[in-house]
PDB file of C-alpha atoms and ligand atoms in Angstrom:
ATOM      1  CA  MET A   1      12.867   9.341  -9.727  1.00  0.00           C
ATOM      2  CA  ALA A   2      13.504  12.124  -7.324  1.00  0.00           C
ATOM      3  CA  ILE A   3      13.781  12.853  -3.653  1.00  0.00           C
ATOM      4  CA  ARG A   4      11.058  15.237  -2.559  1.00  0.00           C
ATOM      5  CA  ASN A   5      11.128  17.742   0.250  1.00  0.00           C
ATOM      6  CA  ILE A   6       9.487  16.343   3.404  1.00  0.00           C
ATOM      7  CA  ARG A   7       7.095  18.810   5.017  1.00  0.00           C
ATOM      8  CA  GLU A   8       7.481  19.267   8.758  1.00  0.00           C
ATOM      9  CA  MET A   9       5.006  19.794  11.584  1.00  0.00           C
ATOM     10  CA  GLY A  10       3.694  23.344  11.449  1.00  0.00           C
ATOM     11  CA  ASP A  11       3.257  23.200   7.675  1.00  0.00           C
ATOM     12  CA  PRO A  12      -0.531  23.543   7.148  1.00  0.00           C
ATOM     13  CA  VAL A  13      -0.511  20.936   4.361  1.00  0.00           C
ATOM     14  CA  LEU A  14      -0.087  18.270   7.072  1.00  0.00           C
ATOM     15  CA  ASN A  15      -3.428  19.184   8.647  1.00  0.00           C
ATOM     16  CA  LYS A  16      -5.583  18.915   5.535  1.00  0.00           C
ATOM     17  CA  VAL A  17      -7.855  16.068   4.473  1.00  0.00           C
ATOM     18  CA  CYS A  18      -6.569  14.373   1.303  1.00  0.00           C
ATOM     19  CA  LYS A  19      -8.640  13.629  -1.787  1.00  0.00           C
ATOM     20  CA  GLU A  20      -9.379  10.188  -3.192  1.00  0.00           C
ATOM     21  CA  VAL A  21      -7.383   9.085  -6.210  1.00  0.00           C
ATOM     22  CA  LYS A  22      -9.788   8.556  -9.110  1.00  0.00           C
ATOM     23  CA  GLU A  23      -7.322   7.878 -11.933  1.00  0.00           C
ATOM     24  CA  ILE A  24      -3.670   6.974 -12.241  1.00  0.00           C
ATOM     25  CA  THR A  25      -1.795   9.355 -14.484  1.00  0.00           C
ATOM     26  CA  ASP A  26       1.893   9.580 -15.340  1.00  0.00           C
ATOM     27  CA  ARG A  27       2.143  12.230 -12.629  1.00  0.00           C
ATOM     28  CA  THR A  28       0.605   9.832 -10.099  1.00  0.00           C
ATOM     29  CA  ARG A  29       3.124   7.142 -11.038  1.00  0.00           C
ATOM     30  CA  GLU A  30       5.963   9.635 -10.729  1.00  0.00           C
ATOM     31  CA  LEU A  31       4.656  10.719  -7.316  1.00  0.00           C
ATOM     32  CA  ILE A  32       4.539   7.088  -6.116  1.00  0.00           C
ATOM     33  CA  ASP A  33       8.118   6.407  -7.306  1.00  0.00           C
ATOM     34  CA  ASP A  34       9.299   9.601  -5.634  1.00  0.00           C
ATOM     35  CA  MET A  35       7.516   8.725  -2.400  1.00  0.00           C
ATOM     36  CA  PHE A  36       9.331   5.369  -2.195  1.00  0.00           C
ATOM     37  CA  ASP A  37      12.674   7.050  -3.001  1.00  0.00           C
ATOM     38  CA  THR A  38      12.056   9.776  -0.427  1.00  0.00           C
ATOM     39  CA  MET A  39      11.024   7.294   2.274  1.00  0.00           C
ATOM     40  CA  TYR A  40      14.073   5.055   1.729  1.00  0.00           C
ATOM     41  CA  GLU A  41      16.444   8.027   1.522  1.00  0.00           C
ATOM     42  CA  ALA A  42      15.139   9.269   4.883  1.00  0.00           C
ATOM     43  CA  ASN A  43      15.315   5.772   6.445  1.00  0.00           C
ATOM     44  CA  GLY A  44      11.597   5.888   7.143  1.00  0.00           C
ATOM     45  CA  VAL A  45       9.176   2.961   7.287  1.00  0.00           C
ATOM     46  CA  GLY A  46       6.278   4.885   5.818  1.00  0.00           C
ATOM     47  CA  LEU A  47       5.352   8.065   4.013  1.00  0.00           C
ATOM     48  CA  ALA A  48       2.026   9.648   3.102  1.00  0.00           C
ATOM     49  CA  ALA A  49       1.517  11.951   0.115  1.00  0.00           C
ATOM     50  CA  PRO A  50       0.715  15.062   2.204  1.00  0.00           C
ATOM     51  CA  GLN A  51       4.196  14.743   3.730  1.00  0.00           C
ATOM     52  CA  VAL A  52       5.555  15.699   0.329  1.00  0.00           C
ATOM     53  CA  GLY A  53       2.880  18.364  -0.109  1.00  0.00           C
ATOM     54  CA  ILE A  54       0.401  16.395  -2.231  1.00  0.00           C
ATOM     55  CA  LEU A  55      -3.155  16.107  -0.895  1.00  0.00           C
ATOM     56  CA  LYS A  56      -3.948  12.668  -2.331  1.00  0.00           C
ATOM     57  CA  ARG A  57      -4.858   9.466  -0.483  1.00  0.00           C
ATOM     58  CA  ILE A  58      -1.607   7.625  -1.241  1.00  0.00           C
ATOM     59  CA  VAL A  59       0.661   5.914   1.281  1.00  0.00           C
ATOM     60  CA  VAL A  60       3.884   3.934   0.930  1.00  0.00           C
ATOM     61  CA  ILE A  61       5.118   1.620   3.686  1.00  0.00           C
ATOM     62  CA  ASP A  62       8.091  -0.709   4.060  1.00  0.00           C
ATOM     63  CA  VAL A  63       8.846  -1.856   7.596  1.00  0.00           C
ATOM     64  CA  THR A  64      11.603  -4.340   6.674  1.00  0.00           C
ATOM     65  CA  GLY A  65      13.276  -2.635   3.720  1.00  0.00           C
ATOM     66  CA  GLU A  66      12.220  -5.582   1.555  1.00  0.00           C
ATOM     67  CA  GLU A  67       8.426  -5.401   1.551  1.00  0.00           C
ATOM     68  CA  PRO A  68       7.238  -2.271  -0.220  1.00  0.00           C
ATOM     69  CA  HIS A  69       3.508  -1.642   0.123  1.00  0.00           C
ATOM     70  CA  LEU A  70       1.591   0.921  -1.894  1.00  0.00           C
ATOM     71  CA  LEU A  71      -1.838   1.818  -0.538  1.00  0.00           C
ATOM     72  CA  ILE A  72      -4.120   4.029  -2.602  1.00  0.00           C
ATOM     73  CA  ASN A  73      -7.424   5.167  -1.056  1.00  0.00           C
ATOM     74  CA  PRO A  74      -6.832   2.870   1.944  1.00  0.00           C
ATOM     75  CA  VAL A  75      -9.613   2.090   4.417  1.00  0.00           C
ATOM     76  CA  ILE A  76      -9.233   0.121   7.635  1.00  0.00           C
ATOM     77  CA  LEU A  77     -11.613  -2.854   7.689  1.00  0.00           C
ATOM     78  CA  GLU A  78     -10.680  -4.457  10.974  1.00  0.00           C
ATOM     79  CA  THR A  79      -8.410  -3.991  13.972  1.00  0.00           C
ATOM     80  CA  SER A  80      -7.702  -6.045  17.068  1.00  0.00           C
ATOM     81  CA  GLY A  81      -5.385  -6.234  20.018  1.00  0.00           C
ATOM     82  CA  GLU A  82      -3.178  -3.477  21.331  1.00  0.00           C
ATOM     83  CA  GLN A  83       0.480  -2.494  21.285  1.00  0.00           C
ATOM     84  CA  THR A  84       2.161   0.356  23.124  1.00  0.00           C
ATOM     85  CA  GLY A  85       5.522   1.622  21.974  1.00  0.00           C
ATOM     86  CA  ASN A  86       7.678   4.387  20.587  1.00  0.00           C
ATOM     87  CA  GLU A  87       6.641   6.035  17.382  1.00  0.00           C
ATOM     88  CA  GLY A  88       8.207   8.684  15.198  1.00  0.00           C
ATOM     89  CA  CYS A  89       7.460  10.530  11.990  1.00  0.00           C
ATOM     90  CA  LEU A  90       9.600  11.939   9.182  1.00  0.00           C
ATOM     91  CA  SER A  91       7.586  15.159   9.526  1.00  0.00           C
ATOM     92  CA  VAL A  92       8.568  15.463  13.197  1.00  0.00           C
ATOM     93  CA  PRO A  93      12.334  14.953  12.934  1.00  0.00           C
ATOM     94  CA  GLY A  94      14.356  14.041  15.990  1.00  0.00           C
ATOM     95  CA  LYS A  95      11.301  13.336  18.143  1.00  0.00           C
ATOM     96  CA  THR A  96       9.610  10.202  19.452  1.00  0.00           C
ATOM     97  CA  GLY A  97       6.712   9.403  21.739  1.00  0.00           C
ATOM     98  CA  ILE A  98       4.715   6.517  23.163  1.00  0.00           C
ATOM     99  CA  VAL A  99       1.560   5.673  21.228  1.00  0.00           C
ATOM    100  CA  THR A 100      -0.917   2.831  21.708  1.00  0.00           C
ATOM    101  CA  ARG A 101      -2.145   1.234  18.479  1.00  0.00           C
ATOM    102  CA  PRO A 102      -3.988  -1.930  17.466  1.00  0.00           C
ATOM    103  CA  ASN A 103      -1.653  -4.925  17.161  1.00  0.00           C
ATOM    104  CA  TYR A 104      -3.501  -6.200  14.082  1.00  0.00           C
ATOM    105  CA  VAL A 105      -4.940  -4.244  11.193  1.00  0.00           C
ATOM    106  CA  LYS A 106      -6.687  -5.310   8.013  1.00  0.00           C
ATOM    107  CA  VAL A 107      -6.896  -2.653   5.330  1.00  0.00           C
ATOM    108  CA  LYS A 108      -8.530  -2.428   1.911  1.00  0.00           C
ATOM    109  CA  ALA A 109      -6.698  -0.361  -0.673  1.00  0.00           C
ATOM    110  CA  TYR A 110      -6.073  -0.025  -4.404  1.00  0.00           C
ATOM    111  CA  ASP A 111      -2.867  -0.752  -6.285  1.00  0.00           C
ATOM    112  CA  GLU A 112      -1.131   1.246  -9.041  1.00  0.00           C
ATOM    113  CA  ASN A 113      -3.742  -0.037 -11.520  1.00  0.00           C
ATOM    114  CA  LEU A 114      -6.588   0.902  -9.179  1.00  0.00           C
ATOM    115  CA  GLN A 115      -7.296  -2.760  -8.525  1.00  0.00           C
ATOM    116  CA  PRO A 116      -8.553  -3.454  -4.993  1.00  0.00           C
ATOM    117  CA  PHE A 117      -6.691  -5.688  -2.558  1.00  0.00           C
ATOM    118  CA  GLU A 118      -6.524  -6.340   1.148  1.00  0.00           C
ATOM    119  CA  LEU A 119      -3.448  -6.207   3.371  1.00  0.00           C
ATOM    120  CA  GLU A 120      -3.116  -7.548   6.896  1.00  0.00           C
ATOM    121  CA  GLY A 121      -0.401  -6.447   9.274  1.00  0.00           C
ATOM    122  CA  THR A 122       0.671  -7.011  12.849  1.00  0.00           C
ATOM    123  CA  GLU A 123       3.094  -5.220  15.167  1.00  0.00           C
ATOM    124  CA  LEU A 124       5.202  -2.629  13.306  1.00  0.00           C
ATOM    125  CA  LEU A 125       3.277  -3.005  10.035  1.00  0.00           C
ATOM    126  CA  ALA A 126      -0.029  -2.496  11.858  1.00  0.00           C
ATOM    127  CA  ARG A 127       1.430   0.551  13.601  1.00  0.00           C
ATOM    128  CA  ALA A 128       2.721   1.991  10.333  1.00  0.00           C
ATOM    129  CA  ILE A 129      -0.603   1.464   8.552  1.00  0.00           C
ATOM    130  CA  CYS A 130      -2.498   3.303  11.313  1.00  0.00           C
ATOM    131  CA  HIS A 131       0.070   6.103  11.461  1.00  0.00           C
ATOM    132  CA  GLU A 132       0.188   6.695   7.704  1.00  0.00           C
ATOM    133  CA  LEU A 133      -3.586   6.543   7.230  1.00  0.00           C
ATOM    134  CA  GLU A 134      -4.025   9.254   9.846  1.00  0.00           C
ATOM    135  CA  HIS A 135      -1.801  11.537   7.741  1.00  0.00           C
ATOM    136  CA  LEU A 136      -4.438  11.314   4.990  1.00  0.00           C
ATOM    137  CA  ASP A 137      -6.955  12.927   7.317  1.00  0.00           C
ATOM    138  CA  GLY A 138      -4.599  15.629   8.514  1.00  0.00           C
ATOM    139  CA  HIS A 139      -3.523  14.050  11.795  1.00  0.00           C
ATOM    140  CA  LEU A 140      -0.059  13.542  13.265  1.00  0.00           C
ATOM    141  CA  TYR A 141       0.921  10.950  15.866  1.00  0.00           C
ATOM    142  CA  VAL A 142       1.898  13.705  18.304  1.00  0.00           C
ATOM    143  CA  GLU A 143      -1.830  14.165  19.020  1.00  0.00           C
ATOM    144  CA  LYS A 144      -1.869  10.634  20.480  1.00  0.00           C
ATOM    145  CA  VAL A 145       1.392  10.610  22.435  1.00  0.00           C
ATOM    146  CA  GLU A 146       1.081   9.376  26.001  1.00  0.00           C
ATOM    147  CA  GLY A 147       3.253  11.580  28.179  1.00  0.00           C
ATOM    148  CA  ASP A 148       5.853  13.841  26.616  1.00  0.00           C
ATOM    149  CA  LEU A 149       7.247  14.046  23.135  1.00  0.00           C
ATOM    150  CA  LEU A 150      10.910  13.127  23.643  1.00  0.00           C
ATOM    151  CA  ASN A 151      14.128  13.686  21.778  1.00  0.00           C
ATOM    152  CA  VAL A 152      15.204  10.580  19.868  1.00  0.00           C
ATOM    153  CA  SER A 153      18.757  11.148  21.159  1.00  0.00           C
ATOM    154  CA  ASP A 154      17.536  10.841  24.780  1.00  0.00           C
ATOM    155  CA  VAL A 155      15.468   7.696  24.220  1.00  0.00           C
ATOM    156  CA  TYR A 156      17.979   5.770  22.111  1.00  0.00           C
ATOM    157  CA  GLU A 157      21.226   7.163  23.524  1.00  0.00           C
ATOM    158  CA  ASP A 158      22.578   3.730  24.513  1.00  0.00           C
ATOM    159  CA  GLU A 159      22.199   2.345  21.013  1.00  0.00           C
ATOM    160  CA  ASP A 160      24.362   4.936  19.270  1.00  0.00           C
TER     161      ASP A 160
HETATM  162 NI1   NI B 201       4.321  10.231   9.888  1.00  0.00          NI
END
C-alpha cells in the first residue's frame, strides 16, 4: 500500500491512450491497491491509472466512500438521459467546471481476476464512470467544460 504521486494537467502522460490489461500480476494488484489509497487520500471519487503515470486501462471509483468499484478494460455499453453539473478532477486541482453527461450509464468491465461483469450507475456514479473512462483515452474533462473553468474556492465559497 502506498500513496502515489498524482499527475497534473500539462503532464503528457495524461494525453496518451492506455493499453488493455491482459494479465493480472502482483504489480497490477499493487497498482490497484495504491490507486484506491491514493484516491481516498485525495478525497476523490475516482482515479484512472494514467493519473498515477501508468498507461493501463484501470479505473477505481467510489462516489459514496463505501462502494469501491474497480473497472479493468471498461467499455460503455449503454447511456441515457442527461445531467449538467459541476465536475472536477484530481489532475486539475482547485478547478471546477460545468459538464453535461448522461444520467445513466451501463459499463462492461473486468474484475481483479479478469472476470467480466456489468455495472450500472446513475447521477454521480454515471458522471464518474464517463469521466474516468475518458482518462483512459487521454482526455480530460476540461475539454468538455461549458463556459469557463472556475476556481473551486469561488464556486463553493459559501460552503466553507
Ligand atoms: Ni479526472
